[in-house]
Short mmCIF file of C-alpha atoms and ligand atoms in Angstrom, two decimals:
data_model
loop_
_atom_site.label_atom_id
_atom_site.label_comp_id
_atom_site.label_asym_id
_atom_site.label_seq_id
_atom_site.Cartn_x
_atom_site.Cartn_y
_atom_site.Cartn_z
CA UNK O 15 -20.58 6.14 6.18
CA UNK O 16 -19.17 2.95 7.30
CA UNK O 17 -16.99 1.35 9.94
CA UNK O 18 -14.96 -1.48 10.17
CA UNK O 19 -13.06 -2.28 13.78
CA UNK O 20 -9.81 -4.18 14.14
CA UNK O 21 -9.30 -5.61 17.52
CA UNK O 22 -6.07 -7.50 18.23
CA UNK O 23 -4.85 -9.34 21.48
CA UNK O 24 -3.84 -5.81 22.30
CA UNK O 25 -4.97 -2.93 20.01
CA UNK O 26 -7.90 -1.80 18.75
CA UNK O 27 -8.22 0.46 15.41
CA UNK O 28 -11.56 2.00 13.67
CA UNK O 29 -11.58 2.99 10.16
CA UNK O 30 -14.40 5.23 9.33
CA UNK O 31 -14.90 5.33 5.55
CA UNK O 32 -17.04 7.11 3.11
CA UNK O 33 -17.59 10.44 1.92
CA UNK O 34 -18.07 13.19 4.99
CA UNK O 35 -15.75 11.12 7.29
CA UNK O 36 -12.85 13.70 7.69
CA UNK O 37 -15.53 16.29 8.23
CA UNK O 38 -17.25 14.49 10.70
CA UNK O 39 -14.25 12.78 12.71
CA UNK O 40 -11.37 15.08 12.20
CA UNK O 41 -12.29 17.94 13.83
CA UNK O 42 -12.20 15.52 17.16
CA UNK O 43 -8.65 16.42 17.39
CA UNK O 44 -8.33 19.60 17.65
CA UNK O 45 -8.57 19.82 20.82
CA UNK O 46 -5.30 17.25 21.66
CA UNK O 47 -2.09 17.78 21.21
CA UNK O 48 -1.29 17.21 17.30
CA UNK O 49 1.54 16.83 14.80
CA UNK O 50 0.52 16.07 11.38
CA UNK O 51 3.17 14.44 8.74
CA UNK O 52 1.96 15.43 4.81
CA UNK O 53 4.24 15.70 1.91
CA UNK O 54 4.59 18.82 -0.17
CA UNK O 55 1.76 17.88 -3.19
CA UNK O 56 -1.01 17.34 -0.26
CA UNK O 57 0.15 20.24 1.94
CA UNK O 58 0.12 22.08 -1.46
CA UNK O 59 -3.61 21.34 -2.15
CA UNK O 60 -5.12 20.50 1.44
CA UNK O 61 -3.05 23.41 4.03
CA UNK O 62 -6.10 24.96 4.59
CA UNK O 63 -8.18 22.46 5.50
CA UNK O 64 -5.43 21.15 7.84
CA UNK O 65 -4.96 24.27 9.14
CA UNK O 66 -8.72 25.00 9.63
CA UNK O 67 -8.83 21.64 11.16
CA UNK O 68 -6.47 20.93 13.35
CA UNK O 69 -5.57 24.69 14.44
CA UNK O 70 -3.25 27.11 13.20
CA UNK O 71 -0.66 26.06 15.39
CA UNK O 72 -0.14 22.37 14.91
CA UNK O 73 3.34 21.78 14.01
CA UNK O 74 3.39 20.01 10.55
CA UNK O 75 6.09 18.26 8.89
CA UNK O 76 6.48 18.35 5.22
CA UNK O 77 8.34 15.56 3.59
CA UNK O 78 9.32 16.12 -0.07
CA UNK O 79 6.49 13.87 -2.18
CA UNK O 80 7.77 10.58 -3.44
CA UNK O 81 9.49 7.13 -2.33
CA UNK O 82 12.54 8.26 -1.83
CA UNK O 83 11.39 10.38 1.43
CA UNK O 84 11.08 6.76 3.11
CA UNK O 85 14.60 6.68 4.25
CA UNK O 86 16.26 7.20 7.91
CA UNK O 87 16.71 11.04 6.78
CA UNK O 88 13.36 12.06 7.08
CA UNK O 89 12.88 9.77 9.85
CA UNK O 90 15.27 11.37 11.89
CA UNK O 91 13.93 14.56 10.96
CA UNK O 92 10.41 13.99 11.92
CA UNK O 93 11.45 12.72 15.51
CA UNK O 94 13.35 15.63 16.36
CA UNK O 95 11.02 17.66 14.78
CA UNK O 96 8.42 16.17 17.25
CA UNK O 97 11.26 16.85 19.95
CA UNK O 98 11.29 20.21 19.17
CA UNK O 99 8.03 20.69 19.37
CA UNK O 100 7.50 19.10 22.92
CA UNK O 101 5.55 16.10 21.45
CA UNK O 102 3.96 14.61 24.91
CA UNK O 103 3.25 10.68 25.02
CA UNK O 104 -0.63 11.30 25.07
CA UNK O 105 -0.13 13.45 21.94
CA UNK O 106 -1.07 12.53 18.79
CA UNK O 107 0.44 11.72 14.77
CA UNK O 108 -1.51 12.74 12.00
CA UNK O 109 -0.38 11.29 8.76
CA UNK O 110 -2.29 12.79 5.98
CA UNK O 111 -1.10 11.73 2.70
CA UNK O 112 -0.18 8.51 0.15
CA UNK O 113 1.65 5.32 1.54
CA UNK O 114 4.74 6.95 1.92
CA UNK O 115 3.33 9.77 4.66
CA UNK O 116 1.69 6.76 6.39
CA UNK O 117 4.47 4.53 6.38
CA UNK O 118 7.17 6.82 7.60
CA UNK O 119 5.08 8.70 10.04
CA UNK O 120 3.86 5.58 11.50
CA UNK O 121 7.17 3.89 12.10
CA UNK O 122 7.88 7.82 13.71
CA UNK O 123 4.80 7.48 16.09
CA UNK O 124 5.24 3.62 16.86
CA UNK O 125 9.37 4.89 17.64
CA UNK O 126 8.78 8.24 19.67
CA UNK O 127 8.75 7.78 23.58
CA UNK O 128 7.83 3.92 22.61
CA UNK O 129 5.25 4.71 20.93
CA UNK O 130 2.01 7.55 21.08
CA UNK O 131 -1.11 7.65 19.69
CA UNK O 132 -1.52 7.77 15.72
CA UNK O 133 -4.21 8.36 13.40
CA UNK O 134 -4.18 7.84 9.47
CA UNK O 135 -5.89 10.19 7.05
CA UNK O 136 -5.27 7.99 3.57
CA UNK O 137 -5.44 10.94 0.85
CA UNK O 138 -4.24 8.70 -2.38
CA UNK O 139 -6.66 5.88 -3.40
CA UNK O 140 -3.27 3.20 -3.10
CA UNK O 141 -3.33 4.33 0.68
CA UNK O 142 -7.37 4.02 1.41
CA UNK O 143 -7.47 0.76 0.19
CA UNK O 144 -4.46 -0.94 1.13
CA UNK O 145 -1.18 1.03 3.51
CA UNK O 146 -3.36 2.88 5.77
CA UNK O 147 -4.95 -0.21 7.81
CA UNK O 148 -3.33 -2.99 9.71
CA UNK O 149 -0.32 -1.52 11.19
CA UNK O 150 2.50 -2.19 8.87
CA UNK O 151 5.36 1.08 9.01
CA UNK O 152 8.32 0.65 7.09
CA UNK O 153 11.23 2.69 5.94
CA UNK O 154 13.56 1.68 2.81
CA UNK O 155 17.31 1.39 3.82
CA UNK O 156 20.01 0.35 1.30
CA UNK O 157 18.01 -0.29 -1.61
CA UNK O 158 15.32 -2.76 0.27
CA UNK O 159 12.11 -1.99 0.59
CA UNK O 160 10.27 -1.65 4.04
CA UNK O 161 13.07 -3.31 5.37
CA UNK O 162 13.28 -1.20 8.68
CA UNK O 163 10.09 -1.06 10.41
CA UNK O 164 7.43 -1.86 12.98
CA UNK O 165 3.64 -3.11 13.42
CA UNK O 166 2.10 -0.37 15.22
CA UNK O 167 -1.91 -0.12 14.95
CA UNK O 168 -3.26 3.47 14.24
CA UNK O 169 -6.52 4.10 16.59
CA UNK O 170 -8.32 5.49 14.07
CA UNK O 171 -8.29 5.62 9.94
CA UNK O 172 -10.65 7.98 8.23
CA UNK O 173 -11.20 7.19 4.65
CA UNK O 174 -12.50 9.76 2.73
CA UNK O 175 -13.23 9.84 -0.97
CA UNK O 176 -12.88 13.55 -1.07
CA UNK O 177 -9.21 13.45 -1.33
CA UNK O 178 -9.34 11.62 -4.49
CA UNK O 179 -10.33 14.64 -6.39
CA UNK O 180 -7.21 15.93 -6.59
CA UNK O 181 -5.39 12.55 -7.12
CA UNK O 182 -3.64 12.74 -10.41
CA UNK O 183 -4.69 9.56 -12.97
CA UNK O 184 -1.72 7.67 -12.55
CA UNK O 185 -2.52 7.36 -9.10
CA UNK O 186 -5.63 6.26 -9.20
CA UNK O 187 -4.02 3.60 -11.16
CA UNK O 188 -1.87 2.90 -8.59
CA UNK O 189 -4.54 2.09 -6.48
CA UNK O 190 -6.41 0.14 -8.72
CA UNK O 191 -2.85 -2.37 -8.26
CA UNK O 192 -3.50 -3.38 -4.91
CA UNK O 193 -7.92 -3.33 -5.85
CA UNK O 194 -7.00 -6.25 -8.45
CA UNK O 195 -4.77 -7.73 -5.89
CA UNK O 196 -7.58 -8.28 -3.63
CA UNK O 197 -9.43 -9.42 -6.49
CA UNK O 198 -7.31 -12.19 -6.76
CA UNK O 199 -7.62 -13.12 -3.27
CA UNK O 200 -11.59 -12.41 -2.71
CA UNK O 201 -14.36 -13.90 -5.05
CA UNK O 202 -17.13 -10.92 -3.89
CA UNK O 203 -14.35 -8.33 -4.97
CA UNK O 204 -13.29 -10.35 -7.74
CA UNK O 205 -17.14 -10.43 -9.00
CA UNK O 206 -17.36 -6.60 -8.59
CA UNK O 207 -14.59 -5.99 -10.53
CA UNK O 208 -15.23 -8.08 -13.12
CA UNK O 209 -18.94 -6.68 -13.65
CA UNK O 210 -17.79 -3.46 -13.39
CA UNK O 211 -14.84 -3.41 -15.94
CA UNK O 212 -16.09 -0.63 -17.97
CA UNK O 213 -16.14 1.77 -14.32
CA UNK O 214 -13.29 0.77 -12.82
CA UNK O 215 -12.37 5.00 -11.90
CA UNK O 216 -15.85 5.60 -11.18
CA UNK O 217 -15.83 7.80 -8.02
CA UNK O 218 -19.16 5.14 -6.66
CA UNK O 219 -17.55 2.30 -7.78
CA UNK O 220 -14.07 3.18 -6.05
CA UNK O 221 -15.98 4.02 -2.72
CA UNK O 222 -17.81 0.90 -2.47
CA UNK O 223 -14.79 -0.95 -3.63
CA UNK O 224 -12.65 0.82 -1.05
CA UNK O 225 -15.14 -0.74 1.77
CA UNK O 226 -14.67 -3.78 0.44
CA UNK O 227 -11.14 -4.07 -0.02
CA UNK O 228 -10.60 -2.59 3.47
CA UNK O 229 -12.84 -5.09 4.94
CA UNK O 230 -11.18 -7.85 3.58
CA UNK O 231 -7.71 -6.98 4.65
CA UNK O 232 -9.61 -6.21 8.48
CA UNK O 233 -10.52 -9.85 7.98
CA UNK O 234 -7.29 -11.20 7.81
CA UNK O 235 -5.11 -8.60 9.77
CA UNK O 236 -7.65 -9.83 13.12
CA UNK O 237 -6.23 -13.61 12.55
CA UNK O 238 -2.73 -12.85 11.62
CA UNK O 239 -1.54 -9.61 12.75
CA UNK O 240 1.86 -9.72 12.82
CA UNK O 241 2.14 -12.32 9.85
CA UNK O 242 2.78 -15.27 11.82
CA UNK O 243 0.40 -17.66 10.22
CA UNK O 244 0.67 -17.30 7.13
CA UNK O 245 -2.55 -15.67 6.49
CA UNK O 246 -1.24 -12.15 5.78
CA UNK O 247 1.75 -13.30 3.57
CA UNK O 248 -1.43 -13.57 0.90
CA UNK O 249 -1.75 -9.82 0.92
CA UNK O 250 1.55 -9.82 -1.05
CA UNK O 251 0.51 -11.26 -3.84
CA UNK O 252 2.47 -9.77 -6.97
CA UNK O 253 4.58 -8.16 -4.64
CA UNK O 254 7.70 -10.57 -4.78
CA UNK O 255 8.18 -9.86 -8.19
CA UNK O 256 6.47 -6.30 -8.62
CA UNK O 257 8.82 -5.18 -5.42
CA UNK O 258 12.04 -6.46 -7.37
CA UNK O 259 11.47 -4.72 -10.33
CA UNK O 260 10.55 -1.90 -8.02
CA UNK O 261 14.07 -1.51 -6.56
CA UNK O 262 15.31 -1.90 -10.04
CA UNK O 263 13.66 0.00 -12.37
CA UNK O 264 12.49 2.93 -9.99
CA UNK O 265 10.58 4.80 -12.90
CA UNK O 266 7.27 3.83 -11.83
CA UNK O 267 5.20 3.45 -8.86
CA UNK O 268 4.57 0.98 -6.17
CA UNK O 269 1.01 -0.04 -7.47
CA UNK O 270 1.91 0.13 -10.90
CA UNK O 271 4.66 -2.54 -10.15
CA UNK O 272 2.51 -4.08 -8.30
CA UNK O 273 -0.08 -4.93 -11.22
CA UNK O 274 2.86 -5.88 -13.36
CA UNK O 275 4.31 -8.13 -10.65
CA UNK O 276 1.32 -10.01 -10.61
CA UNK O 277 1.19 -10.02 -14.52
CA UNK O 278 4.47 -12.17 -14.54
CA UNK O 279 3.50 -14.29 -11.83
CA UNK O 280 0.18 -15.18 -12.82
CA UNK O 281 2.59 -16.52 -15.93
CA UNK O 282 4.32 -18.67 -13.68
CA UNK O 283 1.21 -19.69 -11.62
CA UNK O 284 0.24 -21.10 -14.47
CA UNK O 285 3.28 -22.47 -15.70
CA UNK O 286 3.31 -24.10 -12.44
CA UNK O 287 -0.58 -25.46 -12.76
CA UNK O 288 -1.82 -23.44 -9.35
CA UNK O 289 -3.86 -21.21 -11.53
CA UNK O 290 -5.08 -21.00 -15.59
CA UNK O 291 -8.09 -21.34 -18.11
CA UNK O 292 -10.54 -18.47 -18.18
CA UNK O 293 -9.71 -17.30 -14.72
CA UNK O 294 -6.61 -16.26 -15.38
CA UNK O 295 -7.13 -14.69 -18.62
CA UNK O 296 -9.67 -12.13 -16.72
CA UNK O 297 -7.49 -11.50 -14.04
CA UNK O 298 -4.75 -10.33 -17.41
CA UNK O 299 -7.63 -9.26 -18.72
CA UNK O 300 -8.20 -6.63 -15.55
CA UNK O 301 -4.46 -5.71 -15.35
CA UNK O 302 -4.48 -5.00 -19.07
CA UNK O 303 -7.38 -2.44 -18.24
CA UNK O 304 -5.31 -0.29 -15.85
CA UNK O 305 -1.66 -1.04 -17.49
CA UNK O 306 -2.41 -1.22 -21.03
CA UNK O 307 0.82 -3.99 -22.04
CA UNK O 308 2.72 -5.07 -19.44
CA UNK O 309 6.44 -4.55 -20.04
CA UNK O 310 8.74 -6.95 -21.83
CA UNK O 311 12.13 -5.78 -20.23
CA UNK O 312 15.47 -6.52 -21.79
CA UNK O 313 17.34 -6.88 -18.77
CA UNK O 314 14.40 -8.29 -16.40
CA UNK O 315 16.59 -11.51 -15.39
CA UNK O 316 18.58 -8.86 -13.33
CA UNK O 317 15.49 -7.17 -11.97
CA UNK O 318 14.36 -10.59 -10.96
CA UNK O 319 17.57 -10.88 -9.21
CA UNK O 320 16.13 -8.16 -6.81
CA UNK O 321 13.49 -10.69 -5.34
CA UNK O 322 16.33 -12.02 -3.51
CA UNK O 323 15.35 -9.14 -0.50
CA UNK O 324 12.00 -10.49 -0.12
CA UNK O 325 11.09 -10.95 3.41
CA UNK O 326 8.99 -13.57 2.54
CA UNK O 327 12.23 -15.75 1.45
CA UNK O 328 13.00 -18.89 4.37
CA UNK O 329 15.92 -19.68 2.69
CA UNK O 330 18.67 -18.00 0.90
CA UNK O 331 18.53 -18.49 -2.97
CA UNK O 332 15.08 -19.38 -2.90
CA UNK O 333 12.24 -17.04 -4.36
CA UNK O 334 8.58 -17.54 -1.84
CA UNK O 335 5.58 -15.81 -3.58
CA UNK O 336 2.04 -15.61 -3.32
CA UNK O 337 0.51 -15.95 -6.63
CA UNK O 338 -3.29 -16.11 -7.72
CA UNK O 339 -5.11 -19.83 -7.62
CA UNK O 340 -8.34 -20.65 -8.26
CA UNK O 341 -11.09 -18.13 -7.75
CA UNK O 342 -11.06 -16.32 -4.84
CA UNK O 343 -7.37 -18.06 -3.21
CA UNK O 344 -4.23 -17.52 -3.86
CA UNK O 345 -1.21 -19.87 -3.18
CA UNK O 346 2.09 -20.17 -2.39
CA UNK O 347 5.32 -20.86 -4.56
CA UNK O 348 9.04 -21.49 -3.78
CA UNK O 349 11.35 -21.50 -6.57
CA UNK O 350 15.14 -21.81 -6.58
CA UNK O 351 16.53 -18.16 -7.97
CA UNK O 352 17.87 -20.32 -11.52
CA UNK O 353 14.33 -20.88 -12.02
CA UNK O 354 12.65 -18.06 -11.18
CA UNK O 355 14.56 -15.41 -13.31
CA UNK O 356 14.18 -18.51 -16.11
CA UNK O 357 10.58 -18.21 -16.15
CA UNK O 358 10.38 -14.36 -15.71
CA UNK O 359 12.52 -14.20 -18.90
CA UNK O 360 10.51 -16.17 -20.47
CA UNK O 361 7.31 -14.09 -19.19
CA UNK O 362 9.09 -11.05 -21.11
CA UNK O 363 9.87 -13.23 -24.16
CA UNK O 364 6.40 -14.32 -24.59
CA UNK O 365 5.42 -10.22 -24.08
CA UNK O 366 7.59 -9.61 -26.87
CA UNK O 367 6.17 -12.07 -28.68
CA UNK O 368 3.21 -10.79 -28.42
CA UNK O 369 1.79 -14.22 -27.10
N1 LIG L 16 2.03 -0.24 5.14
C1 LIG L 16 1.45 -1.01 4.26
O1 LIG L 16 0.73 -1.96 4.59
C2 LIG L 16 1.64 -0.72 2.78
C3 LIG L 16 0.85 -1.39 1.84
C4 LIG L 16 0.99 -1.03 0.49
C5 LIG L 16 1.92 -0.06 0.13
N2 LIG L 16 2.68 0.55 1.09
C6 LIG L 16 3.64 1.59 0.73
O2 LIG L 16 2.90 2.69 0.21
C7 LIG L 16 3.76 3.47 -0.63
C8 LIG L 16 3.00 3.85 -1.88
O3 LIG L 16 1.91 4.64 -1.50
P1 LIG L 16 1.23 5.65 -2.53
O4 LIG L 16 1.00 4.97 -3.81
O5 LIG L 16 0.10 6.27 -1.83
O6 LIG L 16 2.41 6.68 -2.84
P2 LIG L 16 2.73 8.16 -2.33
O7 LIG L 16 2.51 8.31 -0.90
O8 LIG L 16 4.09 8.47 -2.88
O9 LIG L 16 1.65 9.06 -3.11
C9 LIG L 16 1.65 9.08 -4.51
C10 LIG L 16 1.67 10.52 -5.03
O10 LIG L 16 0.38 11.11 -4.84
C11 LIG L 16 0.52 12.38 -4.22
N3 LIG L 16 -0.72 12.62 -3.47
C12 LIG L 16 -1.12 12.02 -2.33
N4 LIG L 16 -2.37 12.37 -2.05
C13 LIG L 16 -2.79 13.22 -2.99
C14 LIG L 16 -4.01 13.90 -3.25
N5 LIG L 16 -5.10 13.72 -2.51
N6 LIG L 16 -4.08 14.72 -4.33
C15 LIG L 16 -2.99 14.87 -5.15
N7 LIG L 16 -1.82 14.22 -4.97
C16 LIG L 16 -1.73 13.40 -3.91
C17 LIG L 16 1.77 12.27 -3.39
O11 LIG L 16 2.33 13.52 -3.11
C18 LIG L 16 2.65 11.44 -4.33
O12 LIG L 16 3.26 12.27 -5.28
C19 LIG L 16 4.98 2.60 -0.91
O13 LIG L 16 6.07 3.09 -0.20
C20 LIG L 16 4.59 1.23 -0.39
O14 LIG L 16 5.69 0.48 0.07
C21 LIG L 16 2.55 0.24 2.39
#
């Protein structure tokens, strides 16, 4: 088992990760007033070992499973569910679940009496790598993502591989999105990954991985918490583009738009000259692996259209990304919205192409 701290001017969160970790550091809350946030798939498969846990008696809340539980709704519902209950300040929020549990629940406990205590318990492989660490709690409001939401640290994460057992393919997949986003941004992870093509869902490879990934993102979340430098921006790479289709298309997930976000803008990265030759073609190469074709949508200049939400955006009409560079960075592009939907067209026209 492993731990990795993140200390901030004024927080301080451990993530414990690797197999035995719930066993070994969940338990510690019994004892302390609890209210754990799941959604109805993990409830379905883990209520017993929540219950056995964290006492018969905690109050859970169970939001319906999916994306479309990040809205005010459930928010609302949570917090007076936590009212009900007689939530105290020194009391504490237990999200068990995907991105979606941690997001929502974490904007709850960051919102309730200004803010108590919360711990993470990442259950989908998208979440252990990636949502789960560094503070970020978002709901969606009128068709933009994360647009309502806070940084608020948990105290502790506990990553366990265990939960992946039950995690259905796809979302393993999912997961693997955000791993080859990291990839892109960290040589040792990009190494690993590309040495270890023919394992990417191998339950060994994912843990170690999972360290790794985590670790990185601890690196940079220390320097730029609250994404004021600039430094944390580069954990969105893909997302400017993989978010907009996102809102559009809705049919798949969050990490699967995530891989084929980056697929179209490692087309204009290179379009652009910021990133090509064989480095490129591996990173396709890796997103192929988990994706099998990236899509060639007939109506992606409107999808594209989306990426006017970004928060990353400084100026109206103008699309900011984070897109791979050379080995190991990533950097930074700003194109008017003419010319970005332009060369996302002509992303999907090559696709069709079969180029
Ligand atoms: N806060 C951040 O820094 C950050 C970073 C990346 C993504 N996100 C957010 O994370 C969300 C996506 O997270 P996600 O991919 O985990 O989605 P999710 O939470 O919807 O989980 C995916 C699916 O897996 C199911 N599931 C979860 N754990 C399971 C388990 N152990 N066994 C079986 N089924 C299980 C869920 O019920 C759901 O159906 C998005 O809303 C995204 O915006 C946040």
């Amino acid at each position: 088992m492993k731990e990795i701290e993140i200390s901030t001017k004024t927080t301080q969160s451990i993530i414990r990760c690797g197999k035995g970790a719930f066993e070994a550091y969940a338990p510690a809350y019994k004892d302390k007033q609890t209210f754990i946030v799941t959604d109805s798939n993990v409830f379905g498969y883990y209520r017993h070992l929540l219950w056995r846990t964290f006492g018969d008696r905690t109050p859970i809340y169970i939001l319906p499973a999916g994306e479309s539980s990040k809205t005010f709704r459930y928010l609302r519902e949570i917090l007076q569910k936590m009212i009900d209950e007689g939530m105290r300040r020194n009391g504490y929020v237990i999200a068990v679940g995907g991105g979606v549990v941690g997001d929502i629940a974490g904007l709850a406990a960051s919102l309730y009496m200004r803010g108590i205590h919360l711990v993470q318990i990442p259950t989908t492989l998208l979440a252990q790598v990636d949502s789960s660490v560094g503070g970020k709690t978002a709901i969606d409001c009128k068709n933009i993502k994360n647009v309502i939401g806070s940084f608020y640290q948990p105290e502790e994460v506990i990553v366990d591989p265990v939960f992946l057992e039950t995690l259905p393919d796809r979302e393993i997949r999912c997961g693997l999105g955000e791993i080859i986003k990291y990839g892109a941004l960290d040589k040792d992870i990009y190494s690993k990954l590309t040495e270890n093509e023919a394992r990417l869902k191998d339950p060994a490879f994912l843990e170690d991985i999972t360290y790794s990934c985590i670790n990185h993102k601890a690196n940079v979340v220390r320097l730029d918490e609250r994404e004021t430098t600039g430094l944390r921006k580069t954990l969105n790479l893909g997302h400017t583009t993989g978010h907009a289709f996102e809102l559009y298309y809705r049919k798949k997930s969050h990490g699967e738009f995530v891989l084929i976000g980056m697929y179209y803008e490692l087309y204009i990265a290179e379009k652009h000259g910021v990133c090509g030759g064989r480095y490129a073609e591996n990173l396709k190469k890796l997103i192929l692996k988990v994706i099998k074709k990236a899509p060639a949508y007939e109506d992606v200049g409107k999808a594209a259209a989306m990426a006017k939400y970004d928060k990353k955006n400084a100026q109206s009409m103008r699309i900011s990304m984070v897109v791979p560079g050379v080995e190991g960075k990533s950097a930074e592009l700003t194109l008017g919205m003419d010319e970005y939907i332009a060369e996302i067209e002509e992303c999907a026209a090559h696709i069709r192409e079969g180029k």
